[in-house]
Amino acid sequence: MAPGKGILAADESDATAGKRLAMVHLPNEEGNRQDFREILFTAPGIEEYISGVIMYDSTMRTGTDAGIPFPDVLTAKGIVPGIKVDLGTVDLEGFKGEVVSQGLDGLKERFAEYYDLGARFAKWRAVITIDEDELPTDAALTMNAIMLTRYAQIAQAAGIVPMVEPEVIYTGDHNLAKAEMVTTRALQILFQTLMTYKVDLEGLILKSSMVLAGDMNSEQSTPEQVANATIRTFHMSVPHEVGGIVFLSGGQTPRRSTENLNAIAKLGEQPWPITFSFSRAIEEPMLLAWQGKPENIAVAQDTLLQVCKFNSQASLGRYDKAADNILK
Ligand code: 13P
């Protein structure tokens, strides 16, 4: 949570990495996934703007062409390696359209191994969908809060900082007010549960969605509306001891993610440090510059550096979109 720095979420599962590679017409093969990660992690200078990288299990066990494990590449740059540990979602029986994340079984042992591989923080993602007037139910929010809490307890006992991520999904036709109501409720239930089970809030990071109208809503939220609704939500739900708050980009364009982060930072100092932890909004411009071609790697890494720099500036409220001809 160092000022002016953020976290790169490079924790796509092997299947989701395939969606990124498909953007540049590359098949989802181990070699292409490894190239993609090597370009990200070895980009010169990213450590000026990136303090942590979240990886997926297979990424954590892979390395550069020269054989250096990715966690060691990052640690050598002063970037803290992190690991995504939930194993994805399954249906919540009896609650149509709602899901719960799994992965608690054997987590203590997995954390011990990840710690040995270099991980010092971890992420668990819960998925919350807004649908008409019905969803999400308090039952689903509560079940996910319990799973997030149990995960956070096990992480802290293993010496690993938990990042808890209740992602309120951007897809849908809900309006801004509904997004604010749902996010506030989800976070209130989550933090009540974390406190009930004595999770150390100072040693925990919240990874949140920004509060904004769904992508199909006719009235798309402006950066100022997003900023006000998001900060209001946090003040209604997040205890001040929490170590920090980071944002996912959630399917917003890279430019919009950065503009919204900038508007949030412009509201001034908050009780928590706040920054970015984007995946798509950071990786997509780099992928488009790379196009899977070795001769484009230097340009792709420079694009990545610029994108990280713009987000660093945005986290401080100093992003100037007139000076940006990279983010779309
Ligand atoms: P996006 O920024 O692409 O939403 O990914 C962040 C993340 O970690 C989602 O779980």
Short mmCIF file of C-alpha atoms and ligand atoms in Angstrom, two decimals:
data_model
loop_
_atom_site.label_atom_id
_atom_site.label_comp_id
_atom_site.label_asym_id
_atom_site.label_seq_id
_atom_site.Cartn_x
_atom_site.Cartn_y
_atom_site.Cartn_z
CA MET A 1 0.00 0.00 0.00
CA ALA A 2 2.99 2.31 -0.52
CA PRO A 3 1.92 5.74 -1.85
CA GLY A 4 1.92 5.95 -5.65
CA LYS A 5 2.17 2.19 -6.08
CA GLY A 6 -0.44 -0.44 -6.91
CA ILE A 7 -0.85 -4.16 -7.42
CA LEU A 8 -0.90 -6.06 -10.69
CA ALA A 9 -3.49 -8.85 -10.70
CA ALA A 10 -1.84 -11.39 -13.01
CA ASP A 11 -3.73 -14.24 -11.39
CA GLU A 12 -5.81 -15.50 -14.28
CA SER A 13 -6.43 -19.21 -14.20
CA ASP A 14 -4.98 -21.09 -17.17
CA ALA A 15 -8.43 -20.96 -18.80
CA THR A 16 -8.86 -17.21 -18.27
CA ALA A 17 -5.31 -16.54 -19.49
CA GLY A 18 -6.55 -18.06 -22.74
CA LYS A 19 -9.09 -15.22 -23.04
CA ARG A 20 -6.27 -12.67 -22.77
CA LEU A 21 -4.17 -14.51 -25.37
CA ALA A 22 -7.21 -14.76 -27.66
CA MET A 23 -7.22 -10.94 -27.85
CA VAL A 24 -4.06 -11.25 -29.92
CA HIS A 25 -5.06 -14.51 -31.64
CA LEU A 26 -2.62 -16.69 -29.73
CA PRO A 27 -3.62 -20.24 -28.77
CA ASN A 28 -3.93 -20.99 -25.06
CA GLU A 29 -0.70 -22.98 -24.74
CA GLU A 30 1.71 -23.18 -21.84
CA GLY A 31 4.49 -21.49 -23.84
CA ASN A 32 2.29 -18.50 -24.72
CA ARG A 33 1.08 -18.12 -21.13
CA GLN A 34 4.70 -18.20 -19.97
CA ASP A 35 5.74 -15.56 -22.54
CA PHE A 36 2.81 -13.35 -21.47
CA ARG A 37 3.85 -13.52 -17.81
CA GLU A 38 7.57 -13.14 -18.55
CA ILE A 39 6.91 -9.93 -20.49
CA LEU A 40 4.82 -8.56 -17.61
CA PHE A 41 7.15 -9.46 -14.77
CA THR A 42 10.47 -8.58 -16.41
CA ALA A 43 9.34 -5.19 -17.76
CA PRO A 44 12.12 -2.76 -16.78
CA GLY A 45 11.08 -0.18 -14.20
CA ILE A 46 7.61 -1.47 -13.23
CA GLU A 47 8.77 -1.71 -9.63
CA GLU A 48 8.53 2.08 -9.47
CA TYR A 49 4.74 1.77 -9.74
CA ILE A 50 3.94 -1.84 -8.76
CA SER A 51 4.44 -3.09 -5.19
CA GLY A 52 2.83 -6.52 -5.53
CA VAL A 53 1.79 -9.06 -8.15
CA ILE A 54 -0.96 -11.63 -7.62
CA MET A 55 -0.22 -14.92 -9.36
CA TYR A 56 -2.10 -18.14 -10.07
CA ASP A 57 -0.83 -21.51 -8.85
CA SER A 58 0.74 -22.53 -12.18
CA THR A 59 2.34 -19.07 -12.64
CA MET A 60 3.91 -19.26 -9.20
CA ARG A 61 5.56 -22.54 -10.25
CA THR A 62 6.80 -21.25 -13.62
CA GLY A 63 9.75 -19.02 -14.47
CA THR A 64 11.60 -17.17 -17.19
CA ASP A 65 13.15 -18.78 -20.25
CA ALA A 66 16.43 -18.55 -18.33
CA GLY A 67 14.92 -20.66 -15.54
CA ILE A 68 14.41 -18.04 -12.82
CA PRO A 69 11.14 -18.72 -10.93
CA PHE A 70 8.66 -15.84 -11.33
CA PRO A 71 8.36 -15.22 -7.56
CA ASP A 72 12.16 -14.74 -7.46
CA VAL A 73 12.07 -12.38 -10.45
CA LEU A 74 9.56 -10.21 -8.60
CA THR A 75 11.23 -10.39 -5.20
CA ALA A 76 14.54 -9.30 -6.77
CA LYS A 77 12.76 -6.14 -7.98
CA GLY A 78 11.30 -5.46 -4.51
CA ILE A 79 7.82 -6.53 -5.65
CA VAL A 80 5.89 -8.71 -3.20
CA PRO A 81 4.61 -12.00 -4.70
CA GLY A 82 0.97 -12.87 -4.02
CA ILE A 83 -1.19 -15.88 -4.77
CA LYS A 84 -4.87 -16.34 -5.62
CA VAL A 85 -6.12 -19.24 -3.52
CA ASP A 86 -9.86 -19.59 -4.09
CA LEU A 87 -10.65 -22.34 -6.59
CA GLY A 88 -13.49 -20.55 -8.35
CA THR A 89 -17.22 -20.55 -7.75
CA VAL A 90 -19.90 -23.22 -7.47
CA ASP A 91 -23.69 -22.81 -7.32
CA LEU A 92 -25.18 -22.02 -3.94
CA GLU A 93 -27.88 -24.64 -3.65
CA GLY A 94 -31.35 -23.23 -3.11
CA PHE A 95 -30.31 -19.76 -4.33
CA LYS A 96 -30.73 -19.65 -8.07
CA GLY A 97 -28.18 -17.43 -9.83
CA GLU A 98 -25.94 -17.12 -6.76
CA VAL A 99 -22.55 -18.67 -6.18
CA VAL A 100 -20.03 -19.31 -3.44
CA SER A 101 -16.25 -19.62 -3.85
CA GLN A 102 -14.55 -22.83 -2.83
CA GLY A 103 -11.01 -23.76 -1.79
CA LEU A 104 -10.87 -23.89 2.02
CA ASP A 105 -10.02 -27.61 2.25
CA GLY A 106 -6.29 -28.09 2.70
CA LEU A 107 -5.68 -24.33 2.58
CA LYS A 108 -3.32 -24.32 5.58
CA GLU A 109 -1.02 -26.78 3.80
CA ARG A 110 -1.27 -24.87 0.52
CA PHE A 111 -0.32 -21.65 2.31
CA ALA A 112 2.76 -23.32 3.83
CA GLU A 113 3.89 -24.31 0.34
CA TYR A 114 3.09 -20.91 -1.19
CA TYR A 115 5.01 -19.22 1.62
CA ASP A 116 8.04 -21.36 0.76
CA LEU A 117 7.64 -20.35 -2.89
CA GLY A 118 7.77 -16.69 -1.81
CA ALA A 119 4.13 -15.59 -1.41
CA ARG A 120 3.51 -13.01 1.30
CA PHE A 121 -0.07 -12.05 0.45
CA ALA A 122 -3.06 -13.85 -1.02
CA LYS A 123 -6.39 -13.19 -2.67
CA TRP A 124 -9.81 -14.84 -2.36
CA ARG A 125 -12.55 -13.65 -4.71
CA ALA A 126 -16.26 -13.90 -4.01
CA VAL A 127 -18.71 -13.12 -6.81
CA ILE A 128 -21.83 -11.05 -6.16
CA THR A 129 -24.35 -10.56 -8.94
CA ILE A 130 -27.04 -7.89 -9.02
CA ASP A 131 -30.22 -9.05 -10.70
CA GLU A 132 -33.58 -7.25 -10.70
CA ASP A 133 -34.86 -6.69 -7.16
CA GLU A 134 -34.02 -10.15 -5.90
CA LEU A 135 -30.26 -10.60 -5.95
CA PRO A 136 -28.03 -10.70 -4.12
CA THR A 137 -29.72 -12.33 -1.13
CA ASP A 138 -28.40 -11.74 2.38
CA ALA A 139 -27.99 -15.51 2.59
CA ALA A 140 -25.48 -15.52 -0.28
CA LEU A 141 -23.66 -12.46 1.06
CA THR A 142 -23.40 -14.10 4.47
CA MET A 143 -22.14 -17.43 3.11
CA ASN A 144 -19.46 -15.66 1.07
CA ALA A 145 -18.50 -13.49 4.06
CA ILE A 146 -17.99 -16.62 6.16
CA MET A 147 -15.79 -18.22 3.50
CA LEU A 148 -13.76 -15.00 3.09
CA THR A 149 -13.38 -14.76 6.86
CA ARG A 150 -12.23 -18.34 7.30
CA TYR A 151 -9.73 -17.85 4.49
CA ALA A 152 -8.44 -14.63 6.09
CA GLN A 153 -7.95 -16.40 9.44
CA ILE A 154 -5.96 -19.22 7.84
CA ALA A 155 -3.87 -16.73 5.83
CA GLN A 156 -2.96 -14.62 8.85
CA ALA A 157 -2.04 -17.73 10.85
CA ALA A 158 0.33 -18.66 7.99
CA GLY A 159 2.01 -15.21 7.99
CA ILE A 160 0.31 -14.21 4.74
CA VAL A 161 -1.65 -10.97 4.32
CA PRO A 162 -5.19 -11.74 3.13
CA MET A 163 -6.77 -9.66 0.41
CA VAL A 164 -10.54 -10.16 0.60
CA GLU A 165 -12.35 -9.53 -2.67
CA PRO A 166 -16.13 -9.42 -2.75
CA GLU A 167 -16.58 -8.44 -6.42
CA VAL A 168 -19.92 -6.88 -7.22
CA ILE A 169 -20.25 -7.68 -10.91
CA TYR A 170 -20.45 -4.72 -13.30
CA THR A 171 -22.44 -6.63 -15.93
CA GLY A 172 -26.16 -5.86 -15.79
CA ASP A 173 -28.70 -3.09 -16.17
CA HIS A 174 -28.78 -1.98 -12.52
CA ASN A 175 -28.42 1.71 -11.74
CA LEU A 176 -25.82 3.46 -9.61
CA ALA A 177 -28.05 3.62 -6.52
CA LYS A 178 -28.61 -0.13 -6.62
CA ALA A 179 -24.87 -0.78 -7.00
CA GLU A 180 -24.21 1.44 -3.99
CA MET A 181 -26.85 -0.28 -1.87
CA VAL A 182 -25.61 -3.78 -2.73
CA THR A 183 -21.91 -2.97 -2.26
CA THR A 184 -22.58 -1.29 1.07
CA ARG A 185 -24.60 -4.27 2.29
CA ALA A 186 -21.99 -6.78 1.09
CA LEU A 187 -19.18 -4.91 2.83
CA GLN A 188 -21.14 -4.39 6.04
CA ILE A 189 -21.85 -8.12 6.31
CA LEU A 190 -18.26 -8.97 5.42
CA PHE A 191 -16.64 -6.67 7.98
CA GLN A 192 -19.08 -7.70 10.72
CA THR A 193 -18.13 -11.31 10.09
CA LEU A 194 -14.38 -10.56 9.95
CA MET A 195 -14.65 -8.78 13.30
CA THR A 196 -16.74 -11.54 14.88
CA TYR A 197 -13.98 -14.02 14.06
CA LYS A 198 -11.20 -11.67 15.25
CA VAL A 199 -9.43 -11.22 11.94
CA ASP A 200 -6.71 -8.56 12.33
CA LEU A 201 -8.09 -5.75 10.17
CA GLU A 202 -4.79 -3.87 10.13
CA GLY A 203 -3.22 -6.88 8.44
CA LEU A 204 -5.88 -7.18 5.76
CA ILE A 205 -6.51 -5.54 2.38
CA LEU A 206 -9.96 -5.07 0.87
CA LYS A 207 -10.12 -5.56 -2.89
CA SER A 208 -13.32 -3.91 -4.04
CA SER A 209 -15.22 -3.14 -7.17
CA MET A 210 -15.83 0.54 -7.86
CA VAL A 211 -19.46 1.53 -7.31
CA LEU A 212 -21.01 2.24 -10.70
CA ALA A 213 -24.14 1.57 -12.76
CA GLY A 214 -24.20 -1.75 -14.65
CA ASP A 215 -22.73 -1.88 -18.15
CA MET A 216 -26.21 -2.16 -19.72
CA ASN A 217 -27.75 0.73 -17.78
CA SER A 218 -28.70 3.63 -20.04
CA GLU A 219 -27.16 6.12 -17.62
CA GLN A 220 -23.45 5.37 -17.29
CA SER A 221 -21.87 6.84 -14.16
CA THR A 222 -19.42 9.73 -14.51
CA PRO A 223 -16.05 9.58 -12.71
CA GLU A 224 -17.34 12.07 -10.13
CA GLN A 225 -20.46 9.95 -9.51
CA VAL A 226 -18.36 6.80 -9.20
CA ALA A 227 -15.97 8.52 -6.81
CA ASN A 228 -18.68 9.89 -4.55
CA ALA A 229 -20.70 6.67 -4.44
CA THR A 230 -17.60 4.53 -3.85
CA ILE A 231 -16.21 6.61 -1.02
CA ARG A 232 -19.66 6.95 0.59
CA THR A 233 -19.98 3.16 0.46
CA PHE A 234 -16.63 2.66 2.18
CA HIS A 235 -17.46 5.16 4.91
CA MET A 236 -20.65 3.23 5.64
CA SER A 237 -18.96 -0.15 5.81
CA VAL A 238 -15.16 -0.34 6.12
CA PRO A 239 -13.59 0.04 9.58
CA HIS A 240 -10.79 2.58 9.68
CA GLU A 241 -8.21 0.05 10.90
CA VAL A 242 -8.31 -1.83 7.57
CA GLY A 243 -4.80 -1.84 6.09
CA GLY A 244 -5.80 -0.63 2.65
CA ILE A 245 -8.29 -0.76 -0.18
CA VAL A 246 -7.47 -1.69 -3.79
CA PHE A 247 -9.71 -1.76 -6.85
CA LEU A 248 -10.34 -4.33 -9.54
CA SER A 249 -11.17 -2.94 -12.97
CA GLY A 250 -14.06 -5.34 -13.52
CA GLY A 251 -14.47 -5.04 -17.27
CA GLN A 252 -14.34 -1.26 -17.51
CA THR A 253 -12.06 0.01 -20.26
CA PRO A 254 -8.49 0.77 -19.16
CA ARG A 255 -9.09 4.51 -19.60
CA ARG A 256 -12.30 4.52 -17.60
CA SER A 257 -10.73 2.49 -14.78
CA THR A 258 -7.89 5.00 -14.54
CA GLU A 259 -10.17 8.05 -14.75
CA ASN A 260 -12.40 6.66 -12.03
CA LEU A 261 -9.44 5.89 -9.78
CA ASN A 262 -8.20 9.44 -10.34
CA ALA A 263 -11.60 10.91 -9.40
CA ILE A 264 -11.65 8.80 -6.23
CA ALA A 265 -8.16 10.01 -5.24
CA LYS A 266 -9.14 13.60 -5.97
CA LEU A 267 -11.70 13.41 -3.15
CA GLY A 268 -8.71 13.68 -0.83
CA GLU A 269 -7.22 11.70 1.99
CA GLN A 270 -9.30 8.84 3.42
CA PRO A 271 -8.84 6.70 6.55
CA TRP A 272 -7.29 3.96 4.36
CA PRO A 273 -4.62 4.04 1.65
CA ILE A 274 -6.40 3.41 -1.66
CA THR A 275 -4.88 2.22 -4.95
CA PHE A 276 -5.35 -0.07 -7.94
CA SER A 277 -5.11 -3.84 -8.35
CA PHE A 278 -6.20 -4.15 -11.97
CA SER A 279 -5.82 -7.08 -14.27
CA ARG A 280 -7.50 -6.35 -17.61
CA ALA A 281 -7.06 -2.57 -17.36
CA ILE A 282 -3.29 -3.01 -17.04
CA GLU A 283 -2.70 -6.04 -19.23
CA GLU A 284 -4.83 -5.26 -22.26
CA PRO A 285 -2.81 -2.32 -23.64
CA MET A 286 0.38 -4.37 -23.26
CA LEU A 287 -1.16 -7.38 -25.01
CA LEU A 288 -2.33 -5.25 -27.93
CA ALA A 289 1.16 -3.76 -28.29
CA TRP A 290 2.77 -7.21 -28.14
CA GLN A 291 0.53 -9.10 -30.60
CA GLY A 292 2.47 -12.24 -29.73
CA LYS A 293 5.52 -11.09 -31.74
CA PRO A 294 9.04 -11.24 -30.26
CA GLU A 295 10.01 -8.05 -32.11
CA ASN A 296 7.25 -6.16 -30.22
CA ILE A 297 8.31 -7.14 -26.70
CA ALA A 298 10.25 -3.94 -25.98
CA VAL A 299 7.32 -1.77 -27.12
CA ALA A 300 4.87 -3.93 -25.14
CA GLN A 301 6.95 -3.54 -21.97
CA ASP A 302 7.19 0.20 -22.51
CA THR A 303 3.39 0.34 -22.93
CA LEU A 304 3.00 -1.59 -19.69
CA LEU A 305 5.30 0.84 -17.92
CA GLN A 306 3.28 3.84 -19.19
CA VAL A 307 0.00 2.22 -18.10
CA CYS A 308 1.40 1.53 -14.63
CA LYS A 309 2.65 5.11 -14.45
CA PHE A 310 -0.77 6.53 -15.40
CA ASN A 311 -2.42 4.39 -12.73
CA SER A 312 0.19 5.44 -10.20
CA GLN A 313 -0.61 9.06 -11.01
CA ALA A 314 -4.34 8.32 -10.80
CA SER A 315 -3.91 6.76 -7.34
CA LEU A 316 -2.54 10.16 -6.28
CA GLY A 317 -5.23 12.16 -8.15
CA ARG A 318 -2.63 13.40 -10.66
CA TYR A 319 -3.63 11.62 -13.87
CA ASP A 320 -3.79 14.00 -16.84
CA LYS A 321 -5.78 12.36 -19.61
CA ALA A 322 -4.63 14.99 -22.10
CA ALA A 323 -1.09 13.61 -21.68
CA ASP A 324 -2.25 10.02 -22.30
CA ASN A 325 -2.41 8.62 -25.82
CA ILE A 326 -2.14 5.00 -24.70
CA LEU A 327 -5.22 4.15 -22.65
CA LYS A 328 -8.37 3.52 -24.68
P1 13P B 1 -9.90 -7.04 -13.39
O1 13P B 1 -9.14 -5.79 -13.06
O2 13P B 1 -9.71 -7.52 -14.79
O3 13P B 1 -11.35 -6.95 -12.97
O4 13P B 1 -9.29 -8.20 -12.50
C1 13P B 1 -8.98 -7.94 -11.18
C2 13P B 1 -9.23 -9.13 -10.37
O5 13P B 1 -8.36 -9.55 -9.65
C3 13P B 1 -10.55 -9.76 -10.45
O6 13P B 1 -10.62 -10.81 -9.56
#
